[in-house]
Amino acid sequence: MKTSDNGINLIKKFEGLKTKAYKCPAGVWTIGYGHTAGVKSTDTCTKEQATNYLKQDVKTAENSIEKYVKVELNQNQFDALVSFIYNVGSVAFRKSTMLKFINNKHFPLAAGQFDIWIYSKGVKLEGLIARRKAEKELFLS
């Protein structure tokens, strides 16, 4: 399964486009639409480069779903999980209670797990609250 335009637009909405490197709330150098791999403080990018980073990072999230999710998902569930993994990372997803619920087909319980992932360095962030709400709603639709 591939991420739909709806899923890509969800990621873009919450990540925003930044063409100059910045530190995200977790203190990680970030550029483009939330790309972090190998980013240095002096980095810049074009919108085209940002889109290419986005495609690479989405593919990484898709690969995590293919590898760790053992049940069939609908497109909205898949898109919501891609956005979630894009933000929290594959390792966090692989170790999550959310994944256990998904693989046991306890989808309402899995959806409830979105509400837990709203902190960065112990601080509740309004942006993460909004993102998780949108991801949860998409997952349940």
XYZ file of N, CA and C in Angstrom:
423
model
N 0.853 -1.182 0.000
C 0.000 0.000 0.000
C 0.894 1.240 0.000
N 0.410 2.262 -0.633
C 1.137 3.530 -0.715
C 0.315 4.628 -0.037
N 0.995 5.627 0.453
C 0.337 6.766 1.085
C -0.430 7.553 0.033
N -1.671 7.891 0.350
C -2.498 8.667 -0.576
C -2.142 10.153 -0.487
N -2.678 10.927 -1.407
C -2.496 12.385 -1.354
C -3.021 12.946 -0.043
N -4.095 12.362 0.464
C -4.663 12.785 1.746
C -3.629 12.630 2.868
N -2.931 11.500 2.872
C -1.902 11.258 3.882
C -0.721 12.208 3.740
N -0.292 12.437 2.505
C 0.821 13.372 2.244
C 0.437 14.772 2.705
N -0.779 15.184 2.391
C -1.232 16.525 2.775
C -1.338 16.679 4.285
N -1.692 15.601 4.980
C -1.735 15.642 6.448
C -0.333 15.898 7.000
N 0.638 15.192 6.481
C 2.025 15.389 6.927
C 2.478 16.812 6.639
N 2.248 17.276 5.413
C 2.666 18.630 5.038
C 2.014 19.684 5.935
N 0.747 19.494 6.246
C 0.030 20.456 7.079
C 0.687 20.597 8.450
N 1.016 19.481 9.069
C 1.556 19.550 10.426
C 3.054 19.796 10.471
N 3.780 19.399 9.465
C 5.221 19.655 9.444
C 5.530 21.074 8.978
N 4.769 21.559 8.005
C 5.074 22.856 7.416
C 6.355 22.769 6.603
N 6.571 23.731 5.743
C 7.777 23.762 4.906
C 8.738 24.802 5.442
N 9.938 24.354 5.768
C 11.006 25.251 6.207
C 12.221 24.965 5.332
N 12.694 25.989 4.618
C 13.825 25.783 3.709
C 15.170 26.082 4.368
N 15.151 26.484 5.614
C 16.377 26.713 6.389
C 16.311 25.822 7.629
N 17.420 25.170 7.943
C 17.462 24.255 9.084
C 17.047 24.968 10.368
N 16.323 24.233 11.210
C 15.867 24.750 12.505
C 15.841 23.586 13.496
N 15.828 23.917 14.759
C 15.714 22.887 15.785
C 14.242 22.702 16.129
N 13.774 21.461 16.018
C 12.399 21.151 16.372
C 12.275 21.160 17.904
N 11.057 21.041 18.450
C 10.894 21.054 19.904
C 11.690 19.971 20.637
N 12.018 18.894 19.928
C 12.819 17.831 20.541
C 14.318 18.136 20.475
N 14.679 19.287 19.880
C 16.075 19.694 19.818
C 16.853 19.082 18.666
N 16.148 18.589 17.645
C 16.786 17.933 16.501
C 16.789 18.885 15.308
N 17.933 18.974 14.617
C 18.007 19.809 13.418
C 17.095 19.221 12.344
N 16.286 20.084 11.760
C 15.203 19.680 10.864
C 15.142 20.650 9.685
N 14.681 20.143 8.537
C 14.545 20.983 7.346
C 13.422 20.429 6.471
N 12.961 21.228 5.541
C 11.926 20.770 4.616
C 10.615 20.539 5.338
N 10.011 19.384 5.076
C 8.764 18.980 5.741
C 9.092 18.021 6.882
N 9.901 18.478 7.826
C 10.205 17.663 8.989
C 11.295 16.632 8.788
N 12.154 16.824 7.809
C 13.253 15.890 7.533
C 14.384 16.129 8.523
N 14.919 15.032 9.094
C 15.966 15.173 10.109
C 17.275 14.458 9.785
N 17.257 13.503 8.884
C 18.450 12.681 8.634
C 19.599 13.517 8.076
N 20.677 13.582 8.848
C 21.892 14.256 8.389
C 21.815 15.773 8.313
N 20.792 16.371 8.889
C 20.622 17.827 8.799
C 21.596 18.529 9.749
N 22.235 19.588 9.221
C 23.152 20.413 10.013
C 22.564 21.820 10.149
N 23.045 22.561 11.084
C 22.496 23.888 11.391
C 22.568 24.864 10.222
N 23.509 24.684 9.327
C 23.694 25.619 8.211
C 22.964 25.192 6.931
N 22.253 24.080 6.974
C 21.606 23.546 5.773
C 20.440 24.410 5.301
N 20.279 24.445 3.984
C 19.112 25.040 3.345
C 18.646 24.057 2.274
N 17.431 24.246 1.795
C 16.926 23.397 0.719
C 15.899 24.168 -0.099
N 15.662 23.691 -1.297
C 14.597 24.244 -2.134
C 13.310 23.478 -1.832
N 12.198 23.970 -2.352
C 10.930 23.257 -2.184
C 11.018 21.883 -2.852
N 11.690 21.813 -3.991
C 11.856 20.535 -4.685
C 12.662 19.546 -3.845
N 13.743 20.020 -3.229
C 14.527 19.145 -2.350
C 13.684 18.694 -1.154
N 12.909 19.606 -0.607
C 12.049 19.275 0.529
C 11.049 18.187 0.146
N 10.509 18.287 -1.062
C 9.564 17.279 -1.547
C 10.258 15.932 -1.716
N 11.490 15.943 -2.181
C 12.247 14.693 -2.308
C 12.540 14.081 -0.944
N 12.907 14.905 0.040
C 13.108 14.408 1.406
C 11.809 13.793 1.936
N 10.707 14.482 1.686
C 9.396 14.005 2.131
C 9.114 12.619 1.555
N 9.350 12.453 0.266
C 9.112 11.155 -0.380
C 9.963 10.058 0.246
N 11.234 10.369 0.523
C 12.135 9.390 1.151
C 11.629 9.007 2.539
N 11.247 10.019 3.318
C 10.819 9.774 4.696
C 9.475 9.055 4.754
N 8.587 9.357 3.814
C 7.309 8.641 3.727
C 7.569 7.175 3.393
N 8.489 6.923 2.477
C 8.822 5.544 2.105
C 9.350 4.778 3.319
N 10.154 5.425 4.153
C 10.656 4.786 5.367
C 9.495 4.404 6.283
N 8.531 5.302 6.445
C 7.358 5.014 7.282
C 6.524 3.884 6.675
N 6.330 3.922 5.362
C 5.587 2.853 4.686
C 6.274 1.500 4.896
N 7.591 1.485 4.791
C 8.343 0.246 4.988
C 8.161 -0.296 6.403
N 8.069 0.587 7.383
C 7.848 0.157 8.764
C 6.488 -0.515 8.911
N 5.485 0.042 8.265
C 4.159 -0.567 8.321
C 4.189 -1.935 7.652
N 4.808 -2.009 6.488
C 4.908 -3.292 5.783
C 5.620 -4.340 6.635
N 6.626 -3.915 7.361
C 7.435 -4.849 8.145
C 6.761 -5.270 9.451
N 6.103 -4.346 10.134
C 5.635 -4.620 11.489
C 4.133 -4.844 11.637
N 3.335 -4.339 10.723
C 1.891 -4.535 10.821
C 1.531 -5.838 10.126
N 0.884 -6.731 10.865
C 0.601 -8.085 10.368
C -0.862 -8.278 9.976
N -1.642 -7.206 9.993
C -3.061 -7.288 9.629
C -3.358 -6.314 8.497
N -4.476 -6.517 7.838
C -4.857 -5.642 6.743
C -5.368 -4.309 7.295
N -4.937 -3.232 6.658
C -5.376 -1.883 7.015
C -6.154 -1.292 5.857
N -7.065 -0.369 6.168
C -7.684 0.392 5.089
C -6.784 1.596 4.777
N -7.090 2.310 3.709
C -6.232 3.419 3.274
C -6.105 4.488 4.349
N -7.201 4.821 5.027
C -7.143 5.867 6.052
C -6.304 5.448 7.253
N -6.413 4.186 7.657
C -5.569 3.688 8.749
C -4.098 3.763 8.341
N -3.810 3.337 7.136
C -2.440 3.358 6.621
C -1.898 4.784 6.607
N -2.668 5.720 6.055
C -2.232 7.118 5.970
C -1.988 7.709 7.356
N -2.883 7.423 8.293
C -2.725 7.930 9.659
C -1.444 7.392 10.286
N -1.171 6.122 10.065
C 0.045 5.524 10.626
C 1.305 6.061 9.967
N 1.257 6.318 8.673
C 2.422 6.913 8.009
C 2.726 8.273 8.635
N 1.716 9.095 8.829
C 1.924 10.400 9.456
C 2.493 10.247 10.863
N 1.940 9.310 11.617
C 2.397 9.062 12.986
C 3.862 8.626 13.009
N 4.200 7.639 12.187
C 5.572 7.126 12.152
C 6.528 8.187 11.620
N 6.098 8.956 10.652
C 6.901 10.050 10.107
C 7.341 10.973 11.238
N 6.466 11.166 12.207
C 6.725 12.088 13.307
C 7.478 11.446 14.476
N 7.088 10.245 14.877
C 7.696 9.645 16.077
C 8.844 8.696 15.759
N 8.909 8.209 14.522
C 9.980 7.306 14.128
C 9.577 5.839 14.160
N 10.289 5.061 13.375
C 9.989 3.631 13.229
C 10.273 2.833 14.495
N 11.335 3.175 15.199
C 11.687 2.426 16.413
C 10.604 2.609 17.469
N 10.159 3.834 17.660
C 9.103 4.088 18.646
C 7.828 3.333 18.266
N 7.480 3.338 16.989
C 6.289 2.613 16.543
C 6.438 1.117 16.779
N 7.579 0.568 16.429
C 7.811 -0.876 16.575
C 7.657 -1.326 18.024
N 8.021 -0.476 18.963
C 7.965 -0.822 20.386
C 6.650 -0.415 21.048
N 5.739 0.171 20.278
C 4.543 0.781 20.867
C 3.423 -0.206 21.200
N 2.649 0.167 22.185
C 1.410 -0.545 22.510
C 0.438 -0.420 21.350
N 0.475 0.708 20.647
C -0.389 0.902 19.484
C -0.221 -0.250 18.492
N 1.009 -0.604 18.174
C 1.267 -1.680 17.223
C 0.707 -3.002 17.737
N 0.868 -3.265 19.016
C 0.321 -4.511 19.584
C -1.191 -4.552 19.402
N -1.861 -3.442 19.679
C -3.318 -3.392 19.499
C -3.695 -3.589 18.027
N -2.957 -2.945 17.128
C -3.253 -3.082 15.697
C -3.124 -4.542 15.275
N -2.038 -5.169 15.650
C -1.797 -6.548 15.221
C -2.763 -7.542 15.848
N -3.453 -7.128 16.905
C -4.510 -7.953 17.501
C -5.891 -7.508 17.047
N -5.923 -6.618 16.052
C -7.161 -6.091 15.464
C -8.049 -5.373 16.479
N -7.426 -4.784 17.486
C -8.141 -3.961 18.468
C -8.010 -2.502 18.024
N -8.651 -2.169 16.903
C -8.465 -0.857 16.290
C -8.939 0.312 17.167
N -10.064 0.199 17.878
C -10.443 1.319 18.763
C -9.399 1.558 19.869
N -8.836 0.490 20.417
C -7.790 0.645 21.434
C -6.528 1.239 20.820
N -6.196 0.804 19.614
C -5.037 1.364 18.910
C -5.242 2.853 18.692
N -6.435 3.248 18.274
C -6.725 4.667 18.039
C -6.550 5.490 19.311
N -6.920 4.916 20.450
C -6.746 5.614 21.720
C -5.291 5.922 22.044
N -4.389 5.162 21.458
C -2.966 5.374 21.708
C -2.440 6.667 21.098
N -3.099 7.188 20.069
C -2.662 8.462 19.496
C -2.627 9.553 20.566
N -3.577 9.487 21.500
C -3.692 10.518 22.543
C -2.505 10.559 23.497
N -1.733 9.503 23.528
C -0.590 9.417 24.449
C 0.641 10.128 23.896
N 0.763 10.194 22.583
C 1.971 10.687 21.921
C 1.890 12.185 21.654
N 1.729 12.970 22.717
C 1.539 14.419 22.588
C 2.611 15.218 23.324
N 3.683 14.535 23.706
C 4.739 15.167 24.494
C 6.065 15.178 23.739
N 6.843 16.210 23.977
C 8.221 16.266 23.523
C 9.062 16.685 24.717
N 9.981 15.821 25.087
C 10.824 16.074 26.260
C 9.982 16.357 27.494
N 8.891 15.617 27.648
C 8.035 15.731 28.819
C 7.063 16.896 28.801
N 7.068 17.684 27.738
C 6.194 18.856 27.640
C 5.078 18.566 26.637
N 3.841 18.781 27.062
C 2.690 18.601 26.179
C 2.676 19.738 25.171
N 2.629 19.396 23.881
C 2.673 20.401 22.825
C 1.334 20.490 22.096
N 0.838 21.702 21.944
C -0.440 21.920 21.259
C -0.398 21.395 19.830
N 0.729 21.562 19.159
C 0.853 21.065 17.797
C 0.719 19.548 17.714
N 1.284 18.847 18.703
C 1.158 17.388 18.720
C -0.260 16.960 19.091
N -0.897 17.711 19.958
C -2.288 17.408 20.312
C -3.157 17.487 19.054
N -2.989 18.551 18.282
C -3.777 18.731 17.057
C -3.447 17.648 16.028
N -2.177 17.339 15.883
C -1.776 16.322 14.910
C -2.349 14.961 15.278
N -2.206 14.577 16.536
C -2.712 13.267 16.969
C -4.226 13.179 16.836
N -4.909 14.275 17.086
C -6.369 14.301 16.921
C -6.717 14.033 15.452
N -6.023 14.698 14.545
C -6.276 14.511 13.115
C -5.924 13.087 12.670
N -4.796 12.562 13.165
C -4.398 11.204 12.812
C -5.402 10.183 13.339
N -5.846 10.391 14.574
C -6.822 9.490 15.186
C -8.133 9.490 14.413
N -8.613 10.679 14.067
C -9.860 10.778 13.310
C -9.734 10.083 11.954
N -8.599 10.266 11.290
C -8.373 9.610 10.008
C -8.311 8.090 10.198
N -7.607 7.641 11.209
C -7.465 6.204 11.490
C -8.825 5.553 11.699
N -9.735 6.252 12.367
C -11.045 5.699 12.683
C -12.060 5.855 11.557
N -11.702 6.584 10.496
C -12.679 6.827 9.417
C -12.556 5.809 8.286
